[in-house]
CSV table of C-alpha atoms (C1' of nucleotides) in Angstrom, one decimal:
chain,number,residue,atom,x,y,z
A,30,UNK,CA,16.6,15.1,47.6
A,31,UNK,CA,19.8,14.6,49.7
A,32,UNK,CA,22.0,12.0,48.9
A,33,UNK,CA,21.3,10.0,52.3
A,34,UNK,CA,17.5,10.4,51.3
A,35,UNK,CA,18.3,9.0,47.9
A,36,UNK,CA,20.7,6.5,49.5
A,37,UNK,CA,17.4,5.5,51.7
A,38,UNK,CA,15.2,5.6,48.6
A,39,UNK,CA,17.3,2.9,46.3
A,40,UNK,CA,18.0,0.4,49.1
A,41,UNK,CA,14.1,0.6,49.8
A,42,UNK,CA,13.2,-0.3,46.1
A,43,UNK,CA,16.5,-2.6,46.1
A,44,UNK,CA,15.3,-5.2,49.1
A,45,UNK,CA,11.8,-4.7,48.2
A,46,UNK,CA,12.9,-5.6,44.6
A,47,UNK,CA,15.5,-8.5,45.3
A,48,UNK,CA,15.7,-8.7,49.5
A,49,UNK,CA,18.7,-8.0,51.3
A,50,UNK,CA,20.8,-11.2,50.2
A,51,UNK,CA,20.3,-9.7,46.3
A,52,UNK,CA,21.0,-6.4,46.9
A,53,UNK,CA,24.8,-5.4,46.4
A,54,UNK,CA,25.8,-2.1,47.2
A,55,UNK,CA,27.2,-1.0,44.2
A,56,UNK,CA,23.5,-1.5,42.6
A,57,UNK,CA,22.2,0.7,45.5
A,58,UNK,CA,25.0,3.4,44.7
A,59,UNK,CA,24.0,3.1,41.0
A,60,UNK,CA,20.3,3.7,41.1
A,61,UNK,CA,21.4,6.6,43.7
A,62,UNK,CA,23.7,8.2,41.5
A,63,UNK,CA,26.4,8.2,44.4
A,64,UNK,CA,29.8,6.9,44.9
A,65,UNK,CA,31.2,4.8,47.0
A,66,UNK,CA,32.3,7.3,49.5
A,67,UNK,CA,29.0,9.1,50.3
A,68,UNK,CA,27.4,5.8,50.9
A,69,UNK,CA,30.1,5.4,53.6
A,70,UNK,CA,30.1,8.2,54.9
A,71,UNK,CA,26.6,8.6,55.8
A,72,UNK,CA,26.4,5.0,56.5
A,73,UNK,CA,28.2,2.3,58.7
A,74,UNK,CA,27.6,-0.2,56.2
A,75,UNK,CA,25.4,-2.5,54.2
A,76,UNK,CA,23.6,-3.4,57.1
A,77,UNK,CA,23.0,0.1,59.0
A,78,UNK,CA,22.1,1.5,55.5
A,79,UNK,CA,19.6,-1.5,55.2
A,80,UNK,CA,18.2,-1.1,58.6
A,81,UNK,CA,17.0,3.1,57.8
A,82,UNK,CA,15.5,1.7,54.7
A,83,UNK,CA,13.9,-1.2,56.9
A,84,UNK,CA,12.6,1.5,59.5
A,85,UNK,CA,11.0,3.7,56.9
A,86,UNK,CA,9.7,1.3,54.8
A,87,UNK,CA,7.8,-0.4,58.0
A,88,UNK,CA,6.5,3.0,59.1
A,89,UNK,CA,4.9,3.6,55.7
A,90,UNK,CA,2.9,0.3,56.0
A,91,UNK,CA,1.9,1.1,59.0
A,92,UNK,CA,0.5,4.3,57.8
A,93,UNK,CA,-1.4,3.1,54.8
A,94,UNK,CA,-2.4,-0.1,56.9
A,95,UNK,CA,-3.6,2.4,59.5
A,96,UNK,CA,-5.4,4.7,57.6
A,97,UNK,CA,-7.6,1.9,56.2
A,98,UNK,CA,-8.3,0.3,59.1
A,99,UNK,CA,-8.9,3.4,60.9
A,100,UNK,CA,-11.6,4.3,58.0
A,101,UNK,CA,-15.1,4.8,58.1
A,102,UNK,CA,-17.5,1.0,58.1
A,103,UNK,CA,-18.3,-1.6,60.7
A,104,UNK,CA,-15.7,-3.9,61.2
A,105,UNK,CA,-16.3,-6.6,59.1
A,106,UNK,CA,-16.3,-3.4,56.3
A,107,UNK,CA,-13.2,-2.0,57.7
A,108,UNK,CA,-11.3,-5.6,57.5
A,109,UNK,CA,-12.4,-6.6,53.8
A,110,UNK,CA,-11.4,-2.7,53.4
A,111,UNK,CA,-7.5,-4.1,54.6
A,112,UNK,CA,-7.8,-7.0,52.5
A,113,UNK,CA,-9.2,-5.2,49.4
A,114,UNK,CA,-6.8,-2.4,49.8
A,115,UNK,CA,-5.0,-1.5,46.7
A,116,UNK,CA,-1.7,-3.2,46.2
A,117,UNK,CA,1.0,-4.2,43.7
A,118,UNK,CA,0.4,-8.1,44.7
A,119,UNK,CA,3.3,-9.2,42.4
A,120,UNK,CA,5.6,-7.0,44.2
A,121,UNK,CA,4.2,-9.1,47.6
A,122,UNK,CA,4.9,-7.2,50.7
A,123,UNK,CA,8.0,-4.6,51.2
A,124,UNK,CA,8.0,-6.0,55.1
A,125,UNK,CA,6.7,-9.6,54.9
A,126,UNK,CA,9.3,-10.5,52.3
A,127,UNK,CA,11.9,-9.8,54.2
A,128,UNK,CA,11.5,-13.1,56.5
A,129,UNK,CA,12.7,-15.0,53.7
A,130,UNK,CA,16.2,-13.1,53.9
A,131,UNK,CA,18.2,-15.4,55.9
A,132,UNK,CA,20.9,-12.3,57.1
A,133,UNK,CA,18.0,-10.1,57.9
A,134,UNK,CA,16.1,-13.1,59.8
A,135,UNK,CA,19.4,-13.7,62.0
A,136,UNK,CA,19.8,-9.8,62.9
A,137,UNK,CA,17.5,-8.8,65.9
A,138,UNK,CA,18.0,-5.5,64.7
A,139,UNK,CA,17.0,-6.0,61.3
A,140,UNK,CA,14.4,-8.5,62.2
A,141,UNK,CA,12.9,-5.9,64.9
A,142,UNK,CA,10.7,-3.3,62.7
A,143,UNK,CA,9.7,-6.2,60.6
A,144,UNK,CA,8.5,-8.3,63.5
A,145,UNK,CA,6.8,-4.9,65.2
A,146,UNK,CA,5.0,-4.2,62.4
A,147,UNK,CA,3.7,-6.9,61.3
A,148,UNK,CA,2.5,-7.5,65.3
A,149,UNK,CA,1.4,-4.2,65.6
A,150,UNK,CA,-1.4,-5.0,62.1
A,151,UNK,CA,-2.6,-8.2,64.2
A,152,UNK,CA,-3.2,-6.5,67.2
A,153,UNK,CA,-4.8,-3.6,65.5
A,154,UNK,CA,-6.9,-6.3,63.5
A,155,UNK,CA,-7.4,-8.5,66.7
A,156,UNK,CA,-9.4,-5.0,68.1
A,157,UNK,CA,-11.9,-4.8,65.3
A,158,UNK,CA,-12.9,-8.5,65.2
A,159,UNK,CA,-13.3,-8.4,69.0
A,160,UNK,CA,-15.7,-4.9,68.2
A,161,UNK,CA,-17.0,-6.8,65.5
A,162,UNK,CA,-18.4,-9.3,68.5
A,163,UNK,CA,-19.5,-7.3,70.9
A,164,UNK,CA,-21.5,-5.5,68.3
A,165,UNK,CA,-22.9,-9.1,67.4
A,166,UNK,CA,-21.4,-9.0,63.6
A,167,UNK,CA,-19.1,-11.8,64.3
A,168,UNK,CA,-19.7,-14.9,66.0
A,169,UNK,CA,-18.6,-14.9,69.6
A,170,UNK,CA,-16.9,-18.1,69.7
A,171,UNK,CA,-14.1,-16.6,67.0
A,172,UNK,CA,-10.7,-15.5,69.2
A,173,UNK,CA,-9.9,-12.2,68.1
A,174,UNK,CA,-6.6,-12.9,67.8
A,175,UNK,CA,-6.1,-15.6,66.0
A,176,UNK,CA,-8.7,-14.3,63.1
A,177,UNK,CA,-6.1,-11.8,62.9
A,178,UNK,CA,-3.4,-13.8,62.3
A,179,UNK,CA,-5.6,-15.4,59.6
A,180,UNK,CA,-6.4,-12.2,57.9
A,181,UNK,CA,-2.5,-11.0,57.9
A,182,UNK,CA,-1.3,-14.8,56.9
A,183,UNK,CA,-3.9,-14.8,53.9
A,184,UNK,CA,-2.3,-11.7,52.6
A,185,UNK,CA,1.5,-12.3,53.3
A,186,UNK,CA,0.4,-16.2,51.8
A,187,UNK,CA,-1.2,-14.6,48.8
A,188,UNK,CA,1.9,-12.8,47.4
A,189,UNK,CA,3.4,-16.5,47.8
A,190,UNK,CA,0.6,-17.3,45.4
A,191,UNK,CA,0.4,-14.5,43.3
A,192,UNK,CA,4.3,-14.5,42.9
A,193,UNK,CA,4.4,-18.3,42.5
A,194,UNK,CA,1.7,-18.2,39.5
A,195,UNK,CA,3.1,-14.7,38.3
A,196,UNK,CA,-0.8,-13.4,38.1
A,197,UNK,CA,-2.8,-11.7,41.4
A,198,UNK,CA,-5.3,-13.6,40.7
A,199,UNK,CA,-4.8,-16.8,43.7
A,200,UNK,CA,-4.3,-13.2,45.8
A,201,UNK,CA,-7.5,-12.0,45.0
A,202,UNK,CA,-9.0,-15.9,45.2
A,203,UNK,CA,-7.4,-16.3,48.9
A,204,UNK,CA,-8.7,-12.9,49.7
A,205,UNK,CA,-12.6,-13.6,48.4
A,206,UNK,CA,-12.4,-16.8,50.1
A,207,UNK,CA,-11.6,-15.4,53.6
A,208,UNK,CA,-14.1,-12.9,53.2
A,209,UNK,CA,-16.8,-15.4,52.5
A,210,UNK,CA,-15.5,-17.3,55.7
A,211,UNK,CA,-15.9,-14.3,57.7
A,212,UNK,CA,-19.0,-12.3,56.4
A,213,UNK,CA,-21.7,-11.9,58.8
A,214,UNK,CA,-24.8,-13.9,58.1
A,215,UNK,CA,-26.5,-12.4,54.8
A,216,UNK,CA,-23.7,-10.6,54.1
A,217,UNK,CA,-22.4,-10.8,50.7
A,218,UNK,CA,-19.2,-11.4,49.9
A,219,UNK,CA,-18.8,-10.0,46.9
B,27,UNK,CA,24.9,-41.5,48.3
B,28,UNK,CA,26.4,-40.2,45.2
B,29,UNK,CA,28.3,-37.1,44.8
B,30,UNK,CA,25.2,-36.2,42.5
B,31,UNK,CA,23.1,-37.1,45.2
B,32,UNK,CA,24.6,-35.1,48.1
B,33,UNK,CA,25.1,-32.3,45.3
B,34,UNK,CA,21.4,-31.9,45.3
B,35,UNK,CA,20.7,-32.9,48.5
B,36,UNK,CA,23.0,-30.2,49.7
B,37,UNK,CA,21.8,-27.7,47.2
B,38,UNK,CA,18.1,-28.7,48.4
B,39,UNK,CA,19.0,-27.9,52.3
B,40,UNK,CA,20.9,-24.4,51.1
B,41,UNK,CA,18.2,-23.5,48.8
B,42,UNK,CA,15.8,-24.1,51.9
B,43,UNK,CA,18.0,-22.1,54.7
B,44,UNK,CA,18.8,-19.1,52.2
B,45,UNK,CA,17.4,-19.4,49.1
B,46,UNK,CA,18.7,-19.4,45.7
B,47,UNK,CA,20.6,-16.1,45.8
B,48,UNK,CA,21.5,-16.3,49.2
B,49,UNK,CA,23.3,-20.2,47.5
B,50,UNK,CA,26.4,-20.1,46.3
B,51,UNK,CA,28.4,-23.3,44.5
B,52,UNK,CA,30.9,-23.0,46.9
B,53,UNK,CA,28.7,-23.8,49.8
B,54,UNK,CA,27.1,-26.3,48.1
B,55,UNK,CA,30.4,-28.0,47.8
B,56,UNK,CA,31.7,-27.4,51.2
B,57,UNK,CA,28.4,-29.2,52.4
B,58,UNK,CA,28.4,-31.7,49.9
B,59,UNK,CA,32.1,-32.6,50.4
B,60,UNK,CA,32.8,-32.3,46.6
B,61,UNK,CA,35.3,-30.2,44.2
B,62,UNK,CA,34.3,-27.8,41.5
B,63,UNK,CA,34.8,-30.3,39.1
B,64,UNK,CA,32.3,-32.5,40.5
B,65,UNK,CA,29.4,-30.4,40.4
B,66,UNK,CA,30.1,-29.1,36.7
B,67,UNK,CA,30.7,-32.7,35.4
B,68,UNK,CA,27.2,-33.7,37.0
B,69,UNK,CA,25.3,-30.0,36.2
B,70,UNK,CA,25.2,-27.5,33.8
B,71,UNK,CA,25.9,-24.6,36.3
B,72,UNK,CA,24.0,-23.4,39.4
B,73,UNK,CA,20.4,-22.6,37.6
B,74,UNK,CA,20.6,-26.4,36.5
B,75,UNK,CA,21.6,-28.1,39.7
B,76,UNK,CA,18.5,-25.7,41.4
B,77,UNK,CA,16.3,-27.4,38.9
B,78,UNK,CA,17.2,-30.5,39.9
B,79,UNK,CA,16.7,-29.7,43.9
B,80,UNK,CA,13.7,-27.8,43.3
B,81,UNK,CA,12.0,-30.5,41.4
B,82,UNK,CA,12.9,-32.9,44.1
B,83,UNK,CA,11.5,-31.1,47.3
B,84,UNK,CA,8.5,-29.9,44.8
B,85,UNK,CA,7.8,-33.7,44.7
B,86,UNK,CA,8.4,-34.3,48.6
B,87,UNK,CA,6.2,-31.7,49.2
B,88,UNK,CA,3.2,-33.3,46.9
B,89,UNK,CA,3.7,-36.6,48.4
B,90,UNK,CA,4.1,-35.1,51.9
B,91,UNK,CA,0.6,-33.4,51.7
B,92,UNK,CA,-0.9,-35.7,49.3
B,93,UNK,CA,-0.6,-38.2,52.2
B,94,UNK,CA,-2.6,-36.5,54.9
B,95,UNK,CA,-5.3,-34.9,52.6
B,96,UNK,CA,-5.9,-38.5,51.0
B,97,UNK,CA,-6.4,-39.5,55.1
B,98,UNK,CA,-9.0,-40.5,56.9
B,99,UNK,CA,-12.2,-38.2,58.1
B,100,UNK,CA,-14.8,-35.5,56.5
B,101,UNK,CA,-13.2,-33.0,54.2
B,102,UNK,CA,-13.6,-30.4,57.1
B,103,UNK,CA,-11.2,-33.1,58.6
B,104,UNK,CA,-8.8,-33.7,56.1
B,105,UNK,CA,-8.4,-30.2,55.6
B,106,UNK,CA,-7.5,-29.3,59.5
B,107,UNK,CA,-5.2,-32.8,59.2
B,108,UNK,CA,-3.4,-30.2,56.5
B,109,UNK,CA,-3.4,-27.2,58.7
B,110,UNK,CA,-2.2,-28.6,61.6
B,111,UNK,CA,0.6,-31.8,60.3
B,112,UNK,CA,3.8,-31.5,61.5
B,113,UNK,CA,5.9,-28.6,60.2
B,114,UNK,CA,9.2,-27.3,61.2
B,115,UNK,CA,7.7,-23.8,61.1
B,116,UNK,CA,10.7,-21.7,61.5
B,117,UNK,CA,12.4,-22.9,58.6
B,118,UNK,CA,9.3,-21.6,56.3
B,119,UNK,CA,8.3,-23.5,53.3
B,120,UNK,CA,11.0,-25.2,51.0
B,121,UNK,CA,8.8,-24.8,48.4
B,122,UNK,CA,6.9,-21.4,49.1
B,123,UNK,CA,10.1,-19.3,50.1
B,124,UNK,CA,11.6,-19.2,46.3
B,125,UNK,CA,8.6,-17.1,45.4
B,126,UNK,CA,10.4,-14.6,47.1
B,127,UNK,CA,13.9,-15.0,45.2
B,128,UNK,CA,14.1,-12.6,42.3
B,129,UNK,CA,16.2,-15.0,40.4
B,130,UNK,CA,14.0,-17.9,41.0
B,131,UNK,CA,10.6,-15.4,39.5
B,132,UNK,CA,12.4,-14.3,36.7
B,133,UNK,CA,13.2,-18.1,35.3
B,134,UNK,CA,10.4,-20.0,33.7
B,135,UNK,CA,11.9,-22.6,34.1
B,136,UNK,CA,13.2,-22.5,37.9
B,137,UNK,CA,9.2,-21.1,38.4
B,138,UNK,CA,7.6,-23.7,37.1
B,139,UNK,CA,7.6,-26.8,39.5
B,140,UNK,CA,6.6,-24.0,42.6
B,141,UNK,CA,4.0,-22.8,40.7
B,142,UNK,CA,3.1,-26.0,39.6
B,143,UNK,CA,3.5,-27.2,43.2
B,144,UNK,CA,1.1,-24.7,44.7
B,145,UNK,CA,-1.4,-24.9,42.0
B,146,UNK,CA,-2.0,-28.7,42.4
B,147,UNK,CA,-2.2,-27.8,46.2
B,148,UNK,CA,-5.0,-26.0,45.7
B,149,UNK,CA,-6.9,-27.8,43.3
B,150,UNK,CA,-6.5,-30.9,45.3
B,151,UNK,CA,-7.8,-28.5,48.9
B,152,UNK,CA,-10.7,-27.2,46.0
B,153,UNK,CA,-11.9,-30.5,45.5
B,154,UNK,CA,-12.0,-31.3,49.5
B,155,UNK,CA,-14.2,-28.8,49.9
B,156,UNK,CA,-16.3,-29.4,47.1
B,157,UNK,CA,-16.9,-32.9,48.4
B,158,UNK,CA,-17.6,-30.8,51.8
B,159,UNK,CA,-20.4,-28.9,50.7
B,160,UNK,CA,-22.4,-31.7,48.6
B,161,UNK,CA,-22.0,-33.4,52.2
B,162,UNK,CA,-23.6,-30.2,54.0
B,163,UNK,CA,-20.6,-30.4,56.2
B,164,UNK,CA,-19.9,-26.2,54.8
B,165,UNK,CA,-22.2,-23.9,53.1
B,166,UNK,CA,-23.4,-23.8,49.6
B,167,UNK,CA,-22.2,-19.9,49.2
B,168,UNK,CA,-18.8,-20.9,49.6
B,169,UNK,CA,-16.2,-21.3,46.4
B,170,UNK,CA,-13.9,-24.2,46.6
B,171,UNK,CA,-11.3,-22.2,45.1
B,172,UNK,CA,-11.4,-19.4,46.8
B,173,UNK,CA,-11.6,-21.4,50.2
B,174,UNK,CA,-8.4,-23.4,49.0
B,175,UNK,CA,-6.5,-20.7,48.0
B,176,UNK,CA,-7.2,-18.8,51.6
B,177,UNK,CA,-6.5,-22.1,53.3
B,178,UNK,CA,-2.8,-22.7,51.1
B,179,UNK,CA,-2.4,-18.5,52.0
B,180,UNK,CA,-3.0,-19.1,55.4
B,181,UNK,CA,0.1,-21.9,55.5
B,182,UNK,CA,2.5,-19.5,54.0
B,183,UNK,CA,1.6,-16.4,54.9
B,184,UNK,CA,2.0,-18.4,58.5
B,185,UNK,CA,5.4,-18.5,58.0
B,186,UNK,CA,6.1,-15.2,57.3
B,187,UNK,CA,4.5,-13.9,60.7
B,188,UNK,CA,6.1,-17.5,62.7
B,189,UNK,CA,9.8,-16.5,61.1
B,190,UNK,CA,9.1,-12.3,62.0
B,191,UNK,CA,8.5,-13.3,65.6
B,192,UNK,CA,11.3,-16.1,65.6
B,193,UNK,CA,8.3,-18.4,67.5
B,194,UNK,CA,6.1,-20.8,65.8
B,195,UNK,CA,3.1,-19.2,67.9
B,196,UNK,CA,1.5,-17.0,65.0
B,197,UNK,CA,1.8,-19.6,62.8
B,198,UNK,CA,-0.5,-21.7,65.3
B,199,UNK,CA,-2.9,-18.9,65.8
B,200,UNK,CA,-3.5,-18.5,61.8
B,201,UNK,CA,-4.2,-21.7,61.6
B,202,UNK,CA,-6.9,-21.8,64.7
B,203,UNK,CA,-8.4,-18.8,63.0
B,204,UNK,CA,-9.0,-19.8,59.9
B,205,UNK,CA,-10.6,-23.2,61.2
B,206,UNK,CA,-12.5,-21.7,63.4
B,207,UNK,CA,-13.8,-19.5,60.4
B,208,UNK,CA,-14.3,-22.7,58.2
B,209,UNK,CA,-15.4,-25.1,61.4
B,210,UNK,CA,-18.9,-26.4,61.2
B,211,UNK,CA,-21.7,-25.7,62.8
B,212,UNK,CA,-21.4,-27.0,66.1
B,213,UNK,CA,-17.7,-28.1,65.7
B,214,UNK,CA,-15.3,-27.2,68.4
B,215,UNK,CA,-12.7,-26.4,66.7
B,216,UNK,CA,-10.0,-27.0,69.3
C,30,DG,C1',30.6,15.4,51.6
C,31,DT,C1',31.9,13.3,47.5
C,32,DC,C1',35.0,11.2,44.5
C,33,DT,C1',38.3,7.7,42.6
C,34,DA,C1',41.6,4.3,43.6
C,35,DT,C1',42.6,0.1,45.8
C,36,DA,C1',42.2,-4.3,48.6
C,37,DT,C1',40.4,-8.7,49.9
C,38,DT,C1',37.3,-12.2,49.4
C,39,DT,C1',33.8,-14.6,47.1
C,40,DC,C1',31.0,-15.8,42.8
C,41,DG,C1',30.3,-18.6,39.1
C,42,DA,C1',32.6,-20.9,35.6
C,43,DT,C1',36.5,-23.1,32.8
C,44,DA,C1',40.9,-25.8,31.9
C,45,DG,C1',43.3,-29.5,32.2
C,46,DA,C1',45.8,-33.0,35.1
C,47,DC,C1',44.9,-37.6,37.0
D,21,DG,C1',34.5,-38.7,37.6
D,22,DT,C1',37.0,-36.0,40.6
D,23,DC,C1',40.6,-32.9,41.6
D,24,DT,C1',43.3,-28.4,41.7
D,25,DA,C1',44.5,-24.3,39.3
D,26,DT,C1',43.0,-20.4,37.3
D,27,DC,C1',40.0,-16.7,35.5
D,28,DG,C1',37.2,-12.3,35.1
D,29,DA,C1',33.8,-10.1,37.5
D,30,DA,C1',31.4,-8.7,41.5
D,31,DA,C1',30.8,-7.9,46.7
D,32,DT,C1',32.0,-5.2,50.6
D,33,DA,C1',34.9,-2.1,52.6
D,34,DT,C1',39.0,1.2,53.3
D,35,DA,C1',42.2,5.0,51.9
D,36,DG,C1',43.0,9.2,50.7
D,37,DA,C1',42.6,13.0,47.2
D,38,DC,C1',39.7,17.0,46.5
DNA sequence: GTCTATATTTCGATAGAC
DNA sequence: GTCTATCGAAATATAGAC
C-alpha cells in the first residue's frame, strides 16, 4: 500500500475512532508509519487529508448500505435486512458520527459527503416503503419519506444508546421495536 | 452568579457546541471571564469540572422531559408531547452528543450520568406505553422496551440527519414517521 | 517522495504573589 | 479566591536536507 493510501487508511480509523476534533496528525502519521513530510506533501492539510478519508469512507457505506437494500425480499424484508445488517454498534456509524464534530459540521466541504450520504439511504429507503404500499405491505397512509427518516434516525439514535450504555443491546432493542411498528399485519417481528 | 457557577455554566454551553475534546480550559475561561487560578481552586482539572456540567444538564434534561411525559393526555399522547416539544434541533442533544466523545466513553465516571440519563428515559417512555396497551390505545404484540428505545433512537438519531443537512426538516420527518408507525387506529397523526 | 529539524500556538496543569 | 507567570507536552504547519 502507498503511503497516501495508508495516509487515507489511518485518518479513516482515526475520525471514526475519535472524530475529527480528536484526531491530531501526528497520531495519523504514527499509525501510518509516515513522517511529517509525506503527509504534507500529498496533502494540503488536516483538513484536505480529512476530507479523502471522509469521501471514501461515505462511499463504502453507501456500498454495503446498497448492497443490502438492493438484496433479494419484499420490502418490509429488505428494510429489517438494513436494520439487522451486521455492524460494530459500539463503534456507531463512521458517517453519522461525524455531525457531532463541530469543525467538520461548520465546513460545507466536510459536511457535504456526510449530508449526501446519509440523504441518499433515505431516499433509497423512502423508495421501498412507497413499493412496500403499492404492493399493499404497508399501510397507505405512512409517507414514504418520513418512515425513512425514522428507520435511518433509529439506527444513527441507537449507537447513541449503545455507546451511552457501552452494550448493543438498546441498539438491537430500538431496532426490534421499529420493526414491530412496521411489520405487516401477521408478520412476525422476530 | 459565582465564578463556580459561570465555570460550569460555561463549561456546560462548550461541552454542548463542541464536546469535551473539542473544550479546552482556556475557552472555558475566556467565556466564563475567569483566570487559571480560578478554575483549579474550584475543580480538580478539566475531567472534574465536565463532571460537574455534565451532571447538571443530565438533570435539566430529566426535569425537562420528565415535565411533558408526566402531562396531560393518553400515553399515545404523552409520548408525541415528547417527540414533538420544543428543541433547538441544530444544536443536537446536550446530553446524547458526548456518546460520541472518545474521552467521555472511555471514563466511567464522565459515562455514567448519560448513560444513566438515557436509561431512565427509556424506562420512564417503557412504562407509557405499557400503560398504553392495558388501555388498548397500541397493540398487545408490542414490547414497551423495545418501542421506548426506538422512540429515544428516533430523537437522537434525528439529530444526526437535522445537523448533516444543517435544517431541522429530517429531524421533523423522523419524528412524523415514527408516530405515524405508533399512531392508533384511526388517529391522524398530523 | 520522504525525512528530520524547527516554529508558533495551544493544551492542561502548577507555583506562588496578592 | 483570584490573579499572573511559567512549565512541559502536544497540535499544526513550514523549511530544507537527502
Amino acid at each position: 500500500m502507498s503511503t497516501s493510501e495508508r495516509l487515507i487508511e489511518s485518518t479513516r480509523e482515526l475520525l471514526w475512532e475519535r472524530g475529527y476534533v480528536g484526531t491530531s496528525p501526528k497520531a495519523i502519521l504514527e499509525r501510518a508509519g509516515a513522517g511529517q513530510g509525506s503527509m504534507y506533501h500529498h496533502f494540503k492539510g488536516k483538513p484536505d487529508l480529512a476530507l479523502a478519508a471522509i469521501r471514501r469512507t461515505a462511499e463504502e457505506l453507501r456500498a454495503a448500505a446498497g448492497a443490502v437494500l438492493d438484496g433479494p425480499g419484499s420490502p418490509y424484508e429488505r428494510i429489517e435486512a438494513y436494520l439487522r445488517r451486521e455492524r460494530d454498534v459500539l463503534r456507531g456509524c463512521p458517517v453519522g458520527r461525524l455531525t457531532m464534530d463541530p469543525d467538520v459540521v461548520a465546513s460545507d466541504e466536510l459536511r457535504a459527503p456526510v449530508d449526501q450520504t446519509l440523504d441518499w439511504l433515505r431516499e433509497r429507503i423512502a423508495g421501498i416503503v412507497e413499493e412496500g404500499k403499492e404492493r399493499g405491505e404497508f399501510a397507505p397512509s405512512l409517507d414514504g419519506e418520513e418512515v425513512a427518516a425514522a428507520v435511518v434516525a433509529t439506527v444513527q439514535g441507537g449507537y447513541v444508546l449503545a455507546r451511552a450504555s457501552g452494550s448493543p443491546a438498546a441498539f438491537d432493542a430500538g431496532v426490534r421495536g421499529l420493526l414491530s411498528l412496521l411489520a405487516p399485519r401477521g408478520h412476525d417481528a422476530g
